[in-house]
mmCIF file of C-alpha atoms in Angstrom:
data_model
loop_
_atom_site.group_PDB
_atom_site.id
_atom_site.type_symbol
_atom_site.label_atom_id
_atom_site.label_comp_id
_atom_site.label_asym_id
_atom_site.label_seq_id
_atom_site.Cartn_x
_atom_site.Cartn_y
_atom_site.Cartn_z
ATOM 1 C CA UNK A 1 14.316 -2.417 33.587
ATOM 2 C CA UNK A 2 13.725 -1.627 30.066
ATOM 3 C CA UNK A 3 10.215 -1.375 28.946
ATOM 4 C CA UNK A 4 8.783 -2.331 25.890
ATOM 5 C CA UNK A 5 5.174 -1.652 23.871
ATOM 6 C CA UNK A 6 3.712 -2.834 20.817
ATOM 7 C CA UNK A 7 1.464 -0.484 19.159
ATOM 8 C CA UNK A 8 -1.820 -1.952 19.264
ATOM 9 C CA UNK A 9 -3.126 0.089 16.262
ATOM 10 C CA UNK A 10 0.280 -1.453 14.008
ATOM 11 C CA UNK A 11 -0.712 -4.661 12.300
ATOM 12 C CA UNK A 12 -2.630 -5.798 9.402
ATOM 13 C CA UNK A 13 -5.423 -3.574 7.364
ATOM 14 C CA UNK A 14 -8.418 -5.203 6.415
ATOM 15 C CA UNK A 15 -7.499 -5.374 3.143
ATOM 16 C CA UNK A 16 -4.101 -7.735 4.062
ATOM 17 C CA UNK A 17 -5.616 -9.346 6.521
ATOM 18 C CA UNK A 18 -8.421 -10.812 4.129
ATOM 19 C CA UNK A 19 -6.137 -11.888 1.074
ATOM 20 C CA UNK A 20 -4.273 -13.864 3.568
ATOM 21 C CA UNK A 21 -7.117 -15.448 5.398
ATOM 22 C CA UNK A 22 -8.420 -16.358 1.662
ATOM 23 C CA UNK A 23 -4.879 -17.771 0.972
ATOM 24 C CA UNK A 24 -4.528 -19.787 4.000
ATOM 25 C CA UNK A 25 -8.242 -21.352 3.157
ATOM 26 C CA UNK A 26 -7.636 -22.532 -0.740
ATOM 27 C CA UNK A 27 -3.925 -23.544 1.012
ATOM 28 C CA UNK A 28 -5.797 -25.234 3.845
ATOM 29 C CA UNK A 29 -7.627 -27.573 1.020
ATOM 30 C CA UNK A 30 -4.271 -28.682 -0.179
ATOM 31 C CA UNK A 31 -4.820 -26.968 -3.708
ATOM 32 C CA UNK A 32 -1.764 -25.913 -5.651
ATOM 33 C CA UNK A 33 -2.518 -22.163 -5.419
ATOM 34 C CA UNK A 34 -0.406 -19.428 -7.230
ATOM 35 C CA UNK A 35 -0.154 -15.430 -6.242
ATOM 36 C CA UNK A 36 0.430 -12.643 -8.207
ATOM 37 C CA UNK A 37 3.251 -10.561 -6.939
ATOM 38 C CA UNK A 38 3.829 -10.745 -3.033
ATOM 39 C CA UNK A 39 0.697 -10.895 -1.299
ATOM 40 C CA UNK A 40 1.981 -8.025 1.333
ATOM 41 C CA UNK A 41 5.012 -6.333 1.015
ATOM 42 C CA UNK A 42 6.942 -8.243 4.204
ATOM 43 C CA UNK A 43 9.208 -10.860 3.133
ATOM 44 C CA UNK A 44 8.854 -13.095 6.297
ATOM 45 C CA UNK A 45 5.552 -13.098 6.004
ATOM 46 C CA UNK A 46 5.868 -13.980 2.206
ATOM 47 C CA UNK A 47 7.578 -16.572 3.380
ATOM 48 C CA UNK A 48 5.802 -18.333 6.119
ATOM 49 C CA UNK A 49 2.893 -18.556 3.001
ATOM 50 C CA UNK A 50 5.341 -20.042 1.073
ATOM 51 C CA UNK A 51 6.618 -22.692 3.273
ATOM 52 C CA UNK A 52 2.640 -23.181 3.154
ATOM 53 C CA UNK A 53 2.773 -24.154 -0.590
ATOM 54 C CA UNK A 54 1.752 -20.502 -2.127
ATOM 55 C CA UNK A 55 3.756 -20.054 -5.226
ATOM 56 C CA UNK A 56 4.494 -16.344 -6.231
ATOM 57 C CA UNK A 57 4.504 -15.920 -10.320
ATOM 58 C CA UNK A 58 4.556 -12.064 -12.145
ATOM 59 C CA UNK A 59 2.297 -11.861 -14.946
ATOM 60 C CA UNK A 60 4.744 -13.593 -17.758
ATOM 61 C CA UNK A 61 4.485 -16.440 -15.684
ATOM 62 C CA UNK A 62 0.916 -16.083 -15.061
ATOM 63 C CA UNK A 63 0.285 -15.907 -18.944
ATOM 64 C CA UNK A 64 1.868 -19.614 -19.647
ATOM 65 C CA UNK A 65 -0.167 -21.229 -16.899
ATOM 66 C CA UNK A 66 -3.284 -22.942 -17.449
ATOM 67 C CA UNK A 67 -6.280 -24.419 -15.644
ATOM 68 C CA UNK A 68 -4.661 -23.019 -12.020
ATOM 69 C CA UNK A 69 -5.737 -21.171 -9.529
ATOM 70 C CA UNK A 70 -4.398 -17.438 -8.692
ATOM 71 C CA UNK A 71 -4.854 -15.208 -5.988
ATOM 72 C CA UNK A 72 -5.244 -11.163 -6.551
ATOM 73 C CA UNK A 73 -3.493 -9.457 -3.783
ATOM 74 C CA UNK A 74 -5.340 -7.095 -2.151
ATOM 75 C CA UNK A 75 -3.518 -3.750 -4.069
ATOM 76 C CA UNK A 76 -5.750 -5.238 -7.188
ATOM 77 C CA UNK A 77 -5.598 -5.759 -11.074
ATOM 78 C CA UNK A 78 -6.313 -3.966 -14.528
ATOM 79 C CA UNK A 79 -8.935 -5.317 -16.914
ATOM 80 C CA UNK A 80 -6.444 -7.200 -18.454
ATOM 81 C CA UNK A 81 -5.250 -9.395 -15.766
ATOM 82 C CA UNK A 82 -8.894 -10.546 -15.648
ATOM 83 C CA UNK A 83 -8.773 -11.275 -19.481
ATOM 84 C CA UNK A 84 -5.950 -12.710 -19.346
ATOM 85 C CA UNK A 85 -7.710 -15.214 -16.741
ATOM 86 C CA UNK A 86 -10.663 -15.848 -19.008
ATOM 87 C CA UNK A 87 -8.324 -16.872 -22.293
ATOM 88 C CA UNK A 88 -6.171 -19.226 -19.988
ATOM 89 C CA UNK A 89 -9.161 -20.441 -17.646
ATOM 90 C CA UNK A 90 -7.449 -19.338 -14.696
ATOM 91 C CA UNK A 91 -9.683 -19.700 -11.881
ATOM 92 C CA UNK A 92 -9.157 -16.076 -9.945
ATOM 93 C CA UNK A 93 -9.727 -15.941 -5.941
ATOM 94 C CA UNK A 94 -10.149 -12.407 -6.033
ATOM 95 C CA UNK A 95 -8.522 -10.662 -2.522
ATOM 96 C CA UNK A 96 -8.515 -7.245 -4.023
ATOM 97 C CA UNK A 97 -9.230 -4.443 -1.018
ATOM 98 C CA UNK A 98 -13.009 -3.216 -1.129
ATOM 99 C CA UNK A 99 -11.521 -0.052 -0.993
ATOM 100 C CA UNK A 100 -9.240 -0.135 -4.072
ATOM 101 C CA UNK A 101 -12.474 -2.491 -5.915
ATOM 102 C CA UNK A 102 -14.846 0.515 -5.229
ATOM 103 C CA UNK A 103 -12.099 3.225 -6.505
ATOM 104 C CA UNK A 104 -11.013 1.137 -9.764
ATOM 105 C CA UNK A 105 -14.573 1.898 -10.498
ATOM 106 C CA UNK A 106 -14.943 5.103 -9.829
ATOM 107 C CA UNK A 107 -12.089 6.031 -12.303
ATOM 108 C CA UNK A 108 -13.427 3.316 -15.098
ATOM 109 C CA UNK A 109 -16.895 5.450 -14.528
ATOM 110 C CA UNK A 110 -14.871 8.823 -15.144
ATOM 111 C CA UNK A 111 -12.978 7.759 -17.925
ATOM 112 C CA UNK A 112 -16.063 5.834 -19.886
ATOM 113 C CA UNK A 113 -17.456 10.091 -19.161
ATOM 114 C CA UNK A 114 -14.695 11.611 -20.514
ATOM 115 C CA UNK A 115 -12.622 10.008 -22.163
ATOM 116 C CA UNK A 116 -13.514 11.299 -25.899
ATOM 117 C CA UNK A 117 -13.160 14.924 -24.349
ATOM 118 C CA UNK A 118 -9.104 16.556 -23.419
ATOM 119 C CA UNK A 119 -9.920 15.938 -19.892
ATOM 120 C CA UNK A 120 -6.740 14.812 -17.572
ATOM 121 C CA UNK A 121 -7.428 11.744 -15.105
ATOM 122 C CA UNK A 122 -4.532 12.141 -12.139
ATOM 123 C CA UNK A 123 -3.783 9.927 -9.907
ATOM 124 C CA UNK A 124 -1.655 10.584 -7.122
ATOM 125 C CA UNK A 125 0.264 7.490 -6.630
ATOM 126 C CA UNK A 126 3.901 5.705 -6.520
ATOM 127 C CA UNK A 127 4.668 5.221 -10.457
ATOM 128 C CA UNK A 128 4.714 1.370 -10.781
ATOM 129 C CA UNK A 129 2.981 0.174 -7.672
ATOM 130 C CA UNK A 130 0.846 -2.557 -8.100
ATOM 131 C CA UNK A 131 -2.126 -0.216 -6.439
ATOM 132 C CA UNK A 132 -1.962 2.381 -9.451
ATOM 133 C CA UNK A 133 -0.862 0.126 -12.284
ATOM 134 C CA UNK A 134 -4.925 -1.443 -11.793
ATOM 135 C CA UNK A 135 -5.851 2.054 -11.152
ATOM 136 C CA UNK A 136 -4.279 3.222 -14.747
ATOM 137 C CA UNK A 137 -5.221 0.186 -16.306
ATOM 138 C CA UNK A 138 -9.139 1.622 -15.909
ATOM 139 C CA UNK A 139 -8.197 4.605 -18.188
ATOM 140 C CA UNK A 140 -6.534 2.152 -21.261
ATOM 141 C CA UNK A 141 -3.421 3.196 -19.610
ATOM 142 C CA UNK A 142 -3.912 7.374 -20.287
ATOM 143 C CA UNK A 143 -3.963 8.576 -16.820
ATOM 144 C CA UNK A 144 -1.159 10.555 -15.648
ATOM 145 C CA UNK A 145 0.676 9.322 -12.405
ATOM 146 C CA UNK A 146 2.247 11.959 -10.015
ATOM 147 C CA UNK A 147 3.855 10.832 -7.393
ATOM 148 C CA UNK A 148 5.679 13.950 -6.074
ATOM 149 C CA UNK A 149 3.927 17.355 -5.096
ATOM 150 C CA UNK A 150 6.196 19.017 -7.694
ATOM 151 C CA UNK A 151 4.655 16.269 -10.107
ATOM 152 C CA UNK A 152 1.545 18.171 -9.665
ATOM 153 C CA UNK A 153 3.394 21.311 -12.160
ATOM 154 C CA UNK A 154 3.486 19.542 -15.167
ATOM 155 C CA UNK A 155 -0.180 19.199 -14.926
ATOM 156 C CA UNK A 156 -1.894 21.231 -18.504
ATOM 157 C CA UNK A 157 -4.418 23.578 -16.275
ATOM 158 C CA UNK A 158 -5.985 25.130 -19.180
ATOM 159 C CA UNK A 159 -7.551 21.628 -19.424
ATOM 160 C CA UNK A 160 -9.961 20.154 -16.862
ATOM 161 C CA UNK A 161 -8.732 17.721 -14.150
ATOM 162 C CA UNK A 162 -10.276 15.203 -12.341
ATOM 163 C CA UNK A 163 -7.744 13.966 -9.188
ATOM 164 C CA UNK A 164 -7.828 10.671 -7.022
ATOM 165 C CA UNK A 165 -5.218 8.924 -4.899
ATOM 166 C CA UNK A 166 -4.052 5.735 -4.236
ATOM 167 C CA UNK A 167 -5.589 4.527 -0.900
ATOM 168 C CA UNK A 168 -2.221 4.706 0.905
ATOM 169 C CA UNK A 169 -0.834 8.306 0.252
ATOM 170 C CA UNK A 170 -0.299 10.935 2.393
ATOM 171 C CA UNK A 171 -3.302 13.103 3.255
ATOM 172 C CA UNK A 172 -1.135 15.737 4.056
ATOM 173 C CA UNK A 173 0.597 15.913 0.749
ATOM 174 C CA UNK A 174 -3.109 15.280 -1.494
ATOM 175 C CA UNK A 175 -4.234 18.301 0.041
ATOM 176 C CA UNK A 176 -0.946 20.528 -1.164
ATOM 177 C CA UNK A 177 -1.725 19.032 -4.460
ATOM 178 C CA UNK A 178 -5.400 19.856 -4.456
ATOM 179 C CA UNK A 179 -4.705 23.941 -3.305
ATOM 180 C CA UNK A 180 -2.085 24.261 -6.020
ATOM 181 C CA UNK A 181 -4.247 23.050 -8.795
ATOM 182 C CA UNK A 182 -7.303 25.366 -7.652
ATOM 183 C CA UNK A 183 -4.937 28.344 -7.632
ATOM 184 C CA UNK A 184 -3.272 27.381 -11.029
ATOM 185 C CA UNK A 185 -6.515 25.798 -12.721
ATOM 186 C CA UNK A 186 -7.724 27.964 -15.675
ATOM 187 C CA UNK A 187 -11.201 29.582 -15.157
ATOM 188 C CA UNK A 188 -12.385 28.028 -18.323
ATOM 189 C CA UNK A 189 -11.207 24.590 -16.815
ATOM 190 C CA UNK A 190 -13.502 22.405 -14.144
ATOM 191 C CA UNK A 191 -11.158 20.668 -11.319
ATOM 192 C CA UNK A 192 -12.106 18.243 -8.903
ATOM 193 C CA UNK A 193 -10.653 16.197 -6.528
ATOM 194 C CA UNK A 194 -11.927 12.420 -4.872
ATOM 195 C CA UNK A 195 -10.302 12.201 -1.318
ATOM 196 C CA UNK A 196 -9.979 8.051 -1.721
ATOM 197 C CA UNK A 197 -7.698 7.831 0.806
ATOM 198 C CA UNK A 198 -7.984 4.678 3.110
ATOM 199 C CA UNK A 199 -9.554 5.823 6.241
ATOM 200 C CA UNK A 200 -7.982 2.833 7.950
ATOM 201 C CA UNK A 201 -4.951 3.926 6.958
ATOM 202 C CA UNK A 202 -4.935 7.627 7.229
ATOM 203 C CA UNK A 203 -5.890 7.222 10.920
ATOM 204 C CA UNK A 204 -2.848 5.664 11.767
ATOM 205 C CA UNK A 205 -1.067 8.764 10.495
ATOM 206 C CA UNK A 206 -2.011 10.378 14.088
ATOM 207 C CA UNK A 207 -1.962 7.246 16.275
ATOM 208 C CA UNK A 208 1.109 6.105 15.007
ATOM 209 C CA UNK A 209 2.853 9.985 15.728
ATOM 210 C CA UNK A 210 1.388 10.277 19.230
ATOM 211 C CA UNK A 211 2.917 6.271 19.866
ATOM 212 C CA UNK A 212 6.074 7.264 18.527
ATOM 213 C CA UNK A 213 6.435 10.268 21.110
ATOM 214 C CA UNK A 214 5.683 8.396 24.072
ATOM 215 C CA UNK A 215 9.580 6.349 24.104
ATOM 216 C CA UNK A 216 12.785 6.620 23.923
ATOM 217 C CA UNK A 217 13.572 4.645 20.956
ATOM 218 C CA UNK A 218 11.160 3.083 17.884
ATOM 219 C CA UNK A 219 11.627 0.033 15.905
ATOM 220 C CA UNK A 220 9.588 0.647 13.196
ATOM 221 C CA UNK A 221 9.451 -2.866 12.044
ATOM 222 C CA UNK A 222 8.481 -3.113 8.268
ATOM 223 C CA UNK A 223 9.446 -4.640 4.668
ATOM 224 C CA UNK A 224 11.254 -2.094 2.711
ATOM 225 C CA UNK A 225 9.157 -2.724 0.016
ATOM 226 C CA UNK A 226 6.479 -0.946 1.456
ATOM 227 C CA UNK A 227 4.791 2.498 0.105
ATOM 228 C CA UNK A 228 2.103 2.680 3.521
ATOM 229 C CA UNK A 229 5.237 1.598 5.661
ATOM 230 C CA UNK A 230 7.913 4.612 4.068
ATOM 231 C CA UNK A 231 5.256 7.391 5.140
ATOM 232 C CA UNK A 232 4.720 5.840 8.641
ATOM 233 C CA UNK A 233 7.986 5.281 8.733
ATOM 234 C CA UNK A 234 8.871 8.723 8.172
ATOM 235 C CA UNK A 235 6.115 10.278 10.793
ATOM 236 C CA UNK A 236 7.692 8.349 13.486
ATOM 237 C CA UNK A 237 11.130 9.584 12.367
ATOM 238 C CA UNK A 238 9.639 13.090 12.077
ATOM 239 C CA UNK A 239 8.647 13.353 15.771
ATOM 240 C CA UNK A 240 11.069 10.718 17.019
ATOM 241 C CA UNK A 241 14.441 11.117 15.333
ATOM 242 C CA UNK A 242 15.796 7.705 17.465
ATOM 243 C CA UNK A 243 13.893 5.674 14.962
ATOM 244 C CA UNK A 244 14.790 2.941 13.125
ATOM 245 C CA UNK A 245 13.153 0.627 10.269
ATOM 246 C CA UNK A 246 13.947 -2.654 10.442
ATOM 247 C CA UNK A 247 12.951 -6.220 8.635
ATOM 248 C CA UNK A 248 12.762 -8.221 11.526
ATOM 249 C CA UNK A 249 14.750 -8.588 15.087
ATOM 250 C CA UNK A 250 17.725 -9.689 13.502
ATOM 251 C CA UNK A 251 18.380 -6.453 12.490
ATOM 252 C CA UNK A 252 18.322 -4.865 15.935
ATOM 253 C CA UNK A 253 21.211 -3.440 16.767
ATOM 254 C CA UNK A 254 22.428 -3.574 20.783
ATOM 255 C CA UNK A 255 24.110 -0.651 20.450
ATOM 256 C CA UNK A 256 20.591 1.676 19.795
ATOM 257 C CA UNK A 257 19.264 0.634 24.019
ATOM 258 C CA UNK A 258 22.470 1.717 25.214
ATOM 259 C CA UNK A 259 20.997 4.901 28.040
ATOM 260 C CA UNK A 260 17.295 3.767 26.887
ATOM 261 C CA UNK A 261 14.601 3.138 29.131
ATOM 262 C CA UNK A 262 11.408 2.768 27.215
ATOM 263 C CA UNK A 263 11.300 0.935 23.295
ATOM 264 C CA UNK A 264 8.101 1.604 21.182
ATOM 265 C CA UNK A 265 7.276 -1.238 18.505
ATOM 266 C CA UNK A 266 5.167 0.048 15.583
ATOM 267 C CA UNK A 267 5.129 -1.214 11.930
ATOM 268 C CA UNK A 268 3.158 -0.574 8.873
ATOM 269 C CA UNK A 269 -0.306 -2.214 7.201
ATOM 270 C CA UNK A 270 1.699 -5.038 6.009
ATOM 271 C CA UNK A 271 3.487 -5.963 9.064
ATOM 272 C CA UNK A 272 2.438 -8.746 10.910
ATOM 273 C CA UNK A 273 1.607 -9.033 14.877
ATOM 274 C CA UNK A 274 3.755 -11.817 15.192
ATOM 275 C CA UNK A 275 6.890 -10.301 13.686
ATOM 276 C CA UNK A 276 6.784 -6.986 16.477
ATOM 277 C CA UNK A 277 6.102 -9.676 18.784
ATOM 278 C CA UNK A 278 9.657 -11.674 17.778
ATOM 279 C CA UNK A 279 11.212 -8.517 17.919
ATOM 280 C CA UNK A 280 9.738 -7.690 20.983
ATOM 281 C CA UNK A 281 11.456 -11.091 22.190
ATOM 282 C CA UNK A 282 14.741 -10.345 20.696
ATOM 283 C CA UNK A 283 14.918 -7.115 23.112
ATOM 284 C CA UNK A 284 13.774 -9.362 26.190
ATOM 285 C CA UNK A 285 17.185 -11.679 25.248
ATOM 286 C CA UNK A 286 19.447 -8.575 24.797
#
């Protein structure tokens, strides 16, 4: 009989789990309630909030409303979404991750430091994710974005360098970054690095491997949207190469139990319980 487990540490962050609690309640008072971008990157789960009456706008839409209320995903803002707010009285119910709040202001309080001096602000981060684009937006838009480890050679080392990451990278590949830029940095130039990676997150880097060794075959269930979800993703494939990321169970393919005995379910910070749970039940009917 085929046996099947759902990783208990898979699921919502904190972070998630709180912008959609706060959506639910404004929703809950029957308030026309707008979102900026997809509150989590899982489009079933977007969509069960929708059905709800949450309306997702991007921020040309945002800028012709007026006198509405908008949620802030938890990945946060820049300044100017917050302006933008206060010249359209916008009412803002403000989900943004404690995390990401406390490191937006870490790099505002480096920048407002250094910014009249040649200093370089780095954030290691995927270019255009919501997460860095409020992280940049503290710096007037003049930090530099690497997303890559062989980002980290463009880097000018004869001038200092002050490095932070976005709260879902790899801790793995931040500290590659951080030993080539002390062996490269010039001795005139002062380098130092801000380990801001989410704890909550990082931790599942190990869980999440051991889980994925323990069966036969992993559904990594996840939107493919997802930055947190591609680097879990890949750690199960690394020590389990009979993995497979899908959206949801209709994308479960008989073919992968054929010889299996034992199915792992595991998804990313943005995945929802109850979507391993339906594609726990779609293995039960094959």
């Amino acid at each position: 009989m085929l046996q099947i487990e759902i990783d208990n540490g898979s699921g919502f962050c904190f972070g998630v789990t709180t912008a959609i609690q706060k959506a639910e309640e404004e929703l809950a008072k029957g308030t026309k309630l707008y979102c900026l971008g997809d509150i989590v990157h899982n489009g079933m789960e977007c969509e069960r909030l929708r059905q709800m009456g949450l309306v997702t706008i991007n921020h040309d839409e945002m800028s012709r409303l007026h006198h509405v209320k908008v949620l802030l995903r938890a990945h946060g803002e820049p300044p100017e979404t917050y302006e933008l707010a206060r010249q359209n009285n916008i009412e803002i119910i403000d989900a943004t991750c404690p995390v990401v709040l406390q490191l937006q202001r870490r790099i505002k309080k480096q920048y407002d430091m250094n910014h009249d001096s040649c200093s370089q602000i780095v954030i290691f981060g995927k270019e255009g994710h919501a997460e860095v684009l409020g992280l940049v937006g503290q710096t007037a838009g003049n930090a530099i974005v690497i997303e890559h480890f062989d980002d980290v050679k463009q880097l000018d080392f004869s001038r200092d360098i002050f490095l932070y990451s976005q709260t879902t990278k790899s801790l793995d590949e931040f500290h590659h970054i951080i030993l080539y830029i002390q062996e490269h940095i010039s001795p005139n130039a002062t380098f130092r690095s801000f380990d801001t990676i989410c704890r909550s997150v990082a931790n599942r880097m190990p869980n999440i491997s051991q889980f994925a060794t323990k069966h036969d075959l992993i559904l990594f269930v996840c939107g493919r949207k997802s930055s947190n979800g591609k680097v879990l993703f890949n750690e199960c494939l690394r020590v389990n190469s009979n993995t497979h990321l899908i959206e949801g169970p209709e994308e479960i393919n008989p073919q992968w139990l054929e010889g299996i005995k034992t199915v792992g379910i595991c998804g990313a910070t943005s995945t929802p319980k109850w979507l391993m749970e339906q594609c726990r039940d779609a293995l039960l009917r094959l």
